[in-house]
Tab-separated table of C-alpha atoms in Angstrom:
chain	number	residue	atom	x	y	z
A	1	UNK	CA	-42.222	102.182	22.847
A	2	UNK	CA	-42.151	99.174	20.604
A	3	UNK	CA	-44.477	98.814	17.618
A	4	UNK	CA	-46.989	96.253	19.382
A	5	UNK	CA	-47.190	98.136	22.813
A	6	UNK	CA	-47.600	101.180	20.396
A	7	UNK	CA	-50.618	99.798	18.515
A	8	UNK	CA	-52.237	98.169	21.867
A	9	UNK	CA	-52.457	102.061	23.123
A	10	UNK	CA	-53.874	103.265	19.886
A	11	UNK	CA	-56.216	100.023	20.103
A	12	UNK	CA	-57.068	101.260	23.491
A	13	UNK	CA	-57.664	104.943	22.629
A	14	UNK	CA	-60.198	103.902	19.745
A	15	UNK	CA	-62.119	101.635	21.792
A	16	UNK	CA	-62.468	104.639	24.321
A	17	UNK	CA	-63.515	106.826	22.028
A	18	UNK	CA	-65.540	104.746	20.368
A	19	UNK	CA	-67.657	103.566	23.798
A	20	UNK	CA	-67.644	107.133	24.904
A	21	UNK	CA	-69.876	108.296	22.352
A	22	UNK	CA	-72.370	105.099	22.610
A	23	UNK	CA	-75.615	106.157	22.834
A	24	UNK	CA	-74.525	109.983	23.340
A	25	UNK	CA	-77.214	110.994	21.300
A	26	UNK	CA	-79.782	108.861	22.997
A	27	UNK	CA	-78.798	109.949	25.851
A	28	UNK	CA	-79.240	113.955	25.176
A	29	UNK	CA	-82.477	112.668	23.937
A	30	UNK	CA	-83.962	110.119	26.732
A	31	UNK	CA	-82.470	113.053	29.119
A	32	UNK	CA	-84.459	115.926	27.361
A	33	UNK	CA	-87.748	113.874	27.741
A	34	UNK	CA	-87.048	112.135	31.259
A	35	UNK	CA	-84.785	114.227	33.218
A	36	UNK	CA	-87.063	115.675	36.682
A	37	UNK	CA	-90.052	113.976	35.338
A	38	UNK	CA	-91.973	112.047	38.089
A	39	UNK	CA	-92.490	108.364	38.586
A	40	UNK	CA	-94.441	105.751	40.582
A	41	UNK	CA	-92.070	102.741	40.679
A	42	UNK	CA	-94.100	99.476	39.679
A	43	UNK	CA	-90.982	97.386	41.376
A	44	UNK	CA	-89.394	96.997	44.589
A	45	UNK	CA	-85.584	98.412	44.593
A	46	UNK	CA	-83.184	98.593	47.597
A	47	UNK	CA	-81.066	101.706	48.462
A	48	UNK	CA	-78.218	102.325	50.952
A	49	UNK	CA	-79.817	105.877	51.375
A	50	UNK	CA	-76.056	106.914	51.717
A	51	UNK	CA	-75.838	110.207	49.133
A	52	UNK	CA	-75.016	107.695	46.525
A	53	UNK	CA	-76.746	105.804	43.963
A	54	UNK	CA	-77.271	102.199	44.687
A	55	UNK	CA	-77.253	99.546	41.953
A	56	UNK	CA	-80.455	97.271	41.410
A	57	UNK	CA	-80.273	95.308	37.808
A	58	UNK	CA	-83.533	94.620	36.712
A	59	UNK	CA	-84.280	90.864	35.145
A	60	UNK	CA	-86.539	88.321	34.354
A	61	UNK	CA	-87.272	87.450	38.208
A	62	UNK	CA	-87.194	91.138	39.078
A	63	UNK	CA	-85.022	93.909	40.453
A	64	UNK	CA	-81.706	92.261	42.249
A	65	UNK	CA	-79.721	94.850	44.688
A	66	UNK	CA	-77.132	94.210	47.553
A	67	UNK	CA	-78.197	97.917	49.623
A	68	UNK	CA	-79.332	97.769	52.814
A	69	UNK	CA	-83.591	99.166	53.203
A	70	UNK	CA	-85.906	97.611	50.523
A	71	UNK	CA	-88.432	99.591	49.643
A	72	UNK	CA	-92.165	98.265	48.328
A	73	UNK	CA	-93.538	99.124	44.906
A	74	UNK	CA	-95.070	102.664	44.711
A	75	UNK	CA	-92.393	104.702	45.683
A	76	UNK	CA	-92.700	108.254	44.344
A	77	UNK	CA	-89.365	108.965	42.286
A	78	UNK	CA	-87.749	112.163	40.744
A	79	UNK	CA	-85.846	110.704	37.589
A	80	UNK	CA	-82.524	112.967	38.037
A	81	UNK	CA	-80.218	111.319	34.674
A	82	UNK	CA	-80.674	108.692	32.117
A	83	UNK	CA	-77.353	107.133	30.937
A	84	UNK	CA	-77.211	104.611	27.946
A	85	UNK	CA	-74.741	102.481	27.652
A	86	UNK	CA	-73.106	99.569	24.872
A	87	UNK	CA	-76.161	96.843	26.176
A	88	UNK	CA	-78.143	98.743	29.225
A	89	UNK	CA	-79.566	102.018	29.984
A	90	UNK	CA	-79.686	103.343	34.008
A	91	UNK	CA	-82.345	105.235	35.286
A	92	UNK	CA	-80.491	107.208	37.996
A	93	UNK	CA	-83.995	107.994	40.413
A	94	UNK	CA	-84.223	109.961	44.333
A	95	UNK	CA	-87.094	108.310	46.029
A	96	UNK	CA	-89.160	111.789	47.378
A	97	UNK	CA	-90.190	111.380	51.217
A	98	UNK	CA	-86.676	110.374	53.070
A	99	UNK	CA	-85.826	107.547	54.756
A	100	UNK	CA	-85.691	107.721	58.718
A	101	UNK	CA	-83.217	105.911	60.694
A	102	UNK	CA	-82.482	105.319	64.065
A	103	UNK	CA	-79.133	105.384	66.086
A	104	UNK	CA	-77.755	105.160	70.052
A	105	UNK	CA	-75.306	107.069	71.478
A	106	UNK	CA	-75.197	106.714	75.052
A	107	UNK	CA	-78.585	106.839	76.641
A	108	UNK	CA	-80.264	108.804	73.801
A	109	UNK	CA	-82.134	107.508	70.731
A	110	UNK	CA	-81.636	110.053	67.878
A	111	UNK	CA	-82.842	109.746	64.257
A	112	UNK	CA	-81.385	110.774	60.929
A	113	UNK	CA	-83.414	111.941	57.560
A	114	UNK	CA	-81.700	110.016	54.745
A	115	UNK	CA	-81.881	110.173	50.796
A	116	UNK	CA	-82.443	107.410	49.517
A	117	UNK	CA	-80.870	106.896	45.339
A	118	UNK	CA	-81.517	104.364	43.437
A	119	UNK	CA	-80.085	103.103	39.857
A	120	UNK	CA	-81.816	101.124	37.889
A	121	UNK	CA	-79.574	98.670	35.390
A	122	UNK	CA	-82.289	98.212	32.374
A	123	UNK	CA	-80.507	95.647	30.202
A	124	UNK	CA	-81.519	96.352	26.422
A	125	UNK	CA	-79.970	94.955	23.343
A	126	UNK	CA	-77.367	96.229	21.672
A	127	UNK	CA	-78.422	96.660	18.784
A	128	UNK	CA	-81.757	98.718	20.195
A	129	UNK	CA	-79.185	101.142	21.512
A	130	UNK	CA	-77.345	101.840	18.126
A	131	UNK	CA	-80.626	102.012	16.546
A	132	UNK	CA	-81.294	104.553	19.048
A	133	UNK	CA	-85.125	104.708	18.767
A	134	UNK	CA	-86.831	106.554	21.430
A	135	UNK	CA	-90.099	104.308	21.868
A	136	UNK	CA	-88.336	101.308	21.872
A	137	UNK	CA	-85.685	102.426	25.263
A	138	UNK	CA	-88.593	104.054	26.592
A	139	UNK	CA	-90.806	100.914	26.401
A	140	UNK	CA	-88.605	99.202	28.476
A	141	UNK	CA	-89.171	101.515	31.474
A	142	UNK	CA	-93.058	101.396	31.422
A	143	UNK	CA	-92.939	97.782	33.581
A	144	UNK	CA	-90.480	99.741	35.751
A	145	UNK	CA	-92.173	103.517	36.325
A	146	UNK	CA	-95.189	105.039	35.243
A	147	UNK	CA	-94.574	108.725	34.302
A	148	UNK	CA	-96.885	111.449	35.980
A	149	UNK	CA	-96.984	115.041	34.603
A	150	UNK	CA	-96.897	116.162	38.078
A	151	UNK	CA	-95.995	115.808	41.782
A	152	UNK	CA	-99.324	116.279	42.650
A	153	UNK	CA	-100.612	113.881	39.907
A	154	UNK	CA	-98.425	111.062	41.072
A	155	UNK	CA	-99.098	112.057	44.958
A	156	UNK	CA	-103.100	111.357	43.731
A	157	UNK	CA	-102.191	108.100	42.127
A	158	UNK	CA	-103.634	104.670	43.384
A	159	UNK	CA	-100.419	103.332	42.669
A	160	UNK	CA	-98.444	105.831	45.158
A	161	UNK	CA	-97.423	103.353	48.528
A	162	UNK	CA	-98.789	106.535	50.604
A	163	UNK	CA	-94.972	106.243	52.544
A	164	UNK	CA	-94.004	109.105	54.687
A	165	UNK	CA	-91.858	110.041	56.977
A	166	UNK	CA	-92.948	108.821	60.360
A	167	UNK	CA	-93.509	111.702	63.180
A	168	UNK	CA	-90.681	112.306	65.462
A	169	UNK	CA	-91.491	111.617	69.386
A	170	UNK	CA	-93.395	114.332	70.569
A	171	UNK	CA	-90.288	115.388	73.032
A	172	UNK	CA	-87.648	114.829	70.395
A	173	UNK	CA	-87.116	118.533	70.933
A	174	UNK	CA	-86.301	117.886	75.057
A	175	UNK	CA	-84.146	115.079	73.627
A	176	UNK	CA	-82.049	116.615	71.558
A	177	UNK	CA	-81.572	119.010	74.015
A	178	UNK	CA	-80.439	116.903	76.490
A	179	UNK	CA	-78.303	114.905	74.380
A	180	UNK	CA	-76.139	118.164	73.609
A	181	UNK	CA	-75.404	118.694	76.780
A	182	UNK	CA	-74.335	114.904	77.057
A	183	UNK	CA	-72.437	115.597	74.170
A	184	UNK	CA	-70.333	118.214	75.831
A	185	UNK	CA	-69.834	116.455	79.019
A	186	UNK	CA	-68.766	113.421	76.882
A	187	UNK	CA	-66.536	115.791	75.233
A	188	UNK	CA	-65.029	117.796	78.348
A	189	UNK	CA	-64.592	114.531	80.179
A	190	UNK	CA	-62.607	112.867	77.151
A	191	UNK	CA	-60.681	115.918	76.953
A	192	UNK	CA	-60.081	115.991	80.524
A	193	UNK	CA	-58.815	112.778	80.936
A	194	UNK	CA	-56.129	113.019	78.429
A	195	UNK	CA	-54.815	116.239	79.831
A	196	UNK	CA	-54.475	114.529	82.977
A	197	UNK	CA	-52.813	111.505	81.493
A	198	UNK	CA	-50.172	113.635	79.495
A	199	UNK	CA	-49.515	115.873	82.833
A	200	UNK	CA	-48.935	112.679	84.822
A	201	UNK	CA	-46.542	110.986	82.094
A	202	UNK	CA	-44.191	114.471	81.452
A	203	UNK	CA	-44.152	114.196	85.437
A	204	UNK	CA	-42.881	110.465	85.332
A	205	UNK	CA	-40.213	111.966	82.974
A	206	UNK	CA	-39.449	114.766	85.152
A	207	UNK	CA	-38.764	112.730	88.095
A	208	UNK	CA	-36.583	110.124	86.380
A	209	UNK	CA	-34.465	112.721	84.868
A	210	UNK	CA	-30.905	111.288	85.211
A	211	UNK	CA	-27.931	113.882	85.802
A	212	UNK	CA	-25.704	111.983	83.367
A	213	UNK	CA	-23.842	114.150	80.586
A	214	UNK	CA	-24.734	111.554	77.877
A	215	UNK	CA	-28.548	111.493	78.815
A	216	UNK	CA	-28.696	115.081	79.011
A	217	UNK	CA	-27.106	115.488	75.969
A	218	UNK	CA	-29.574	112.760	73.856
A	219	UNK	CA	-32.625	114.874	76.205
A	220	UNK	CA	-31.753	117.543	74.795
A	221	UNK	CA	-31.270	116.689	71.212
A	222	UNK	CA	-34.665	114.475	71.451
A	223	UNK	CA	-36.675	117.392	72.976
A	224	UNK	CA	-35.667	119.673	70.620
A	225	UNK	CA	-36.828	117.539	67.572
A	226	UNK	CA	-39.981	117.039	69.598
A	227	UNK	CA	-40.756	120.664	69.626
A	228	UNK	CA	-41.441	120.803	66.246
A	229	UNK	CA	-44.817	118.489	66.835
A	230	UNK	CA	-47.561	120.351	64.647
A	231	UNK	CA	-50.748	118.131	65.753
A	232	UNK	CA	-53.673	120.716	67.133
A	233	UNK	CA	-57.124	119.568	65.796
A	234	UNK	CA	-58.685	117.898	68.599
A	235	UNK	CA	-59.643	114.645	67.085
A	236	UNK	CA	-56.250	114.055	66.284
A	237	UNK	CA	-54.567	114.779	70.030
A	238	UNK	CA	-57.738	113.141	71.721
A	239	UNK	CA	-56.341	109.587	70.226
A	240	UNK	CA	-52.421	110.735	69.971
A	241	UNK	CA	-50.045	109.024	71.180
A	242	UNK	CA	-45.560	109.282	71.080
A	243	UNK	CA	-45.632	106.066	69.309
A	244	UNK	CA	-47.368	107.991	66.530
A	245	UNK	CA	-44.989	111.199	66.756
A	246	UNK	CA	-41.662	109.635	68.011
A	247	UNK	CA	-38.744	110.093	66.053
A	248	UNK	CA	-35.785	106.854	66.498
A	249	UNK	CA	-32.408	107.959	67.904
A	250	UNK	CA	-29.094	107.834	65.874
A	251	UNK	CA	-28.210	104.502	66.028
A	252	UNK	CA	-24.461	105.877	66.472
A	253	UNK	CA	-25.286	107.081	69.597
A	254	UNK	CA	-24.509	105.472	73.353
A	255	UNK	CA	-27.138	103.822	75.160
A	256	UNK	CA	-27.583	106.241	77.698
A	257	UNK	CA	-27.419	109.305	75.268
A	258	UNK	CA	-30.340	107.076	73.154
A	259	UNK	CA	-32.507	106.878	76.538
A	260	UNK	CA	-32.141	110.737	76.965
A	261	UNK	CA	-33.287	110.934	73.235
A	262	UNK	CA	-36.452	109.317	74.151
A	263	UNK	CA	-37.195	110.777	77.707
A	264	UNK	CA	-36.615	114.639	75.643
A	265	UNK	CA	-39.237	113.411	73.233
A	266	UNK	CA	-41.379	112.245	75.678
A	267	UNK	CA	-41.856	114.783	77.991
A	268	UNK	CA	-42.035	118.073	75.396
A	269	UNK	CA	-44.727	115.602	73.551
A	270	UNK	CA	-46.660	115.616	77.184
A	271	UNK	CA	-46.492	118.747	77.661
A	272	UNK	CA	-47.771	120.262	74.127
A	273	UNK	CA	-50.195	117.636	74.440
A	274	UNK	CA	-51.597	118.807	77.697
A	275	UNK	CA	-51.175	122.368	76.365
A	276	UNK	CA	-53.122	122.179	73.046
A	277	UNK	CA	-55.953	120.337	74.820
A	278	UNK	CA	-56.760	122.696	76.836
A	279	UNK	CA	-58.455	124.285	73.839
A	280	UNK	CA	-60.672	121.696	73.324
A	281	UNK	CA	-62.818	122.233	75.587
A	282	UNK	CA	-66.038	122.792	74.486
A	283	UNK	CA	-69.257	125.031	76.588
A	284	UNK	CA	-71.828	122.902	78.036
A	285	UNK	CA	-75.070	124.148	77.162
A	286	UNK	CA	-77.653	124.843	79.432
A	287	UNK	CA	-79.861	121.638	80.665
A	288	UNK	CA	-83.510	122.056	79.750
């Protein structure tokens, strides 16, 4: 390594571990006094209520974030990590009741219980964060969150949005039940379908089977590489296809002995395909 690419890594490793510990001590410290506290948010964030934590930088004109739900001031929130950082400190919070959404499949309308996380980007100055005095980080959160010693204290706050979870349709249970057994019809059909497909192409094989020695030779050869086709979860043969397994013939080969190459492949890939769905199948269960 020469003596400048040499000192650029060094460079690089200093500045690493220089950032990493940034605020590690504030952070221990923020964590010990904030970490599962509760909160009231006093702002309005936005959350992709997706299992991960969605940024919203707070500013002069408010809290800016890209996720899809908004959700109004008053939100109850469990504070689960501070992190400082060189010019910002992020209040990683999980908003308490969930977030319901809706979806189609087919004829049914089914809904989902999401999580909704939220980080919030405080910027702070630098030199606040080497100083690393408590009161002053911690004043920057109070036009974010007010603190509550409690769930039940925050639950009894004016400031609490009252949001809960709306009630599922009284016959959600009926629906659910009907939309399994949708789901395995769905299922069995799909399944179906491509068994019959696969029969019907390693039968178009069968009957063009040529008596040539060349093209028996190449059918051979091509439906013995075929054999070793490993695919058996069902997602995977449900939407296979021998374009995706195929293997080319030897390009030193004779036309004919090339075609047998490819009609070997294609009917042993038929046939295992028709074979391993068959386990796919799934039971139907009884219709309410």
């Amino acid at each position: 390594m020469s003596k400048p690419a040499l000192f650029r890594s060094i460079l690089v490793c200093i500045l690493a571990v220089a950032a990493s510990g940034f605020g590690s001590d504030l952070d221990d410290r923020l964590n010990q006094r904030l970490k599962g506290a509760w909160a009231i948010l006093e702002v309005e964030v936005y959350s992709a209520c997706a299992g991960t934590y969605s940024d919203n930088r707070v500013g002069d004109a408010g809290v800016a974030g890209k996720a899809q739900y908004r959700f109004e001031a008053g939100e109850l929130v469990k504070i689960d990590k501070v992190n400082a950082k060189r010019q910002r400190v992020d209040l990683l919070l999980t908003l308490d009741v969930p977030f319901r959404t809706s979806r189609v499949e087919g004829p049914f309308e089914l809904f989902d219980e999401r999580q909704c996380q939220v980080q919030l980007i405080v910027p702070v100055l630098r030199e606040e964060i080497k100083a690393g005095i408590d009161e002053t980080i911690v004043s920057r959160f109070e036009e974010l969150i007010t603190l509550y010693p409690t769930l039940d204290d925050a639950r009894d706050s004016d400031s609490w949005n009252g949001r809960e979870t709306e009630p599922l349709p009284s016959d959600y249970d009926q629906t659910l039940a009907r939309y399994a057994v949708w789901q395995a019809e769905q299922t069995n059909a799909a399944v179906n379908d491509a068994v019959r497909r696969a029969v019907n192409e390693a039968a178009d094989v069968a009957e063009d089977l040529s008596d040539d020695s060349d093209y028996l030779a190449g059918f051979a050869a091509g439906a013995e590489k075929m054999s070793t086709f490993g695919t058996s979860d069902c997602a995977s043969l449900l939407s296979a296809s021998l374009s995706m397994h195929d293997t080319k013939a030897p390009e030193d080969k004779e036309t004919r002995w090339r075609d047998g190459w490819h009609g070997g492949q294609e009917l042993i890939f038929n046939v295992l395909l028709a074979e391993r769905l068959q386990a796919c199948r799934v039971p139907v269960p009884p219709a309410p």
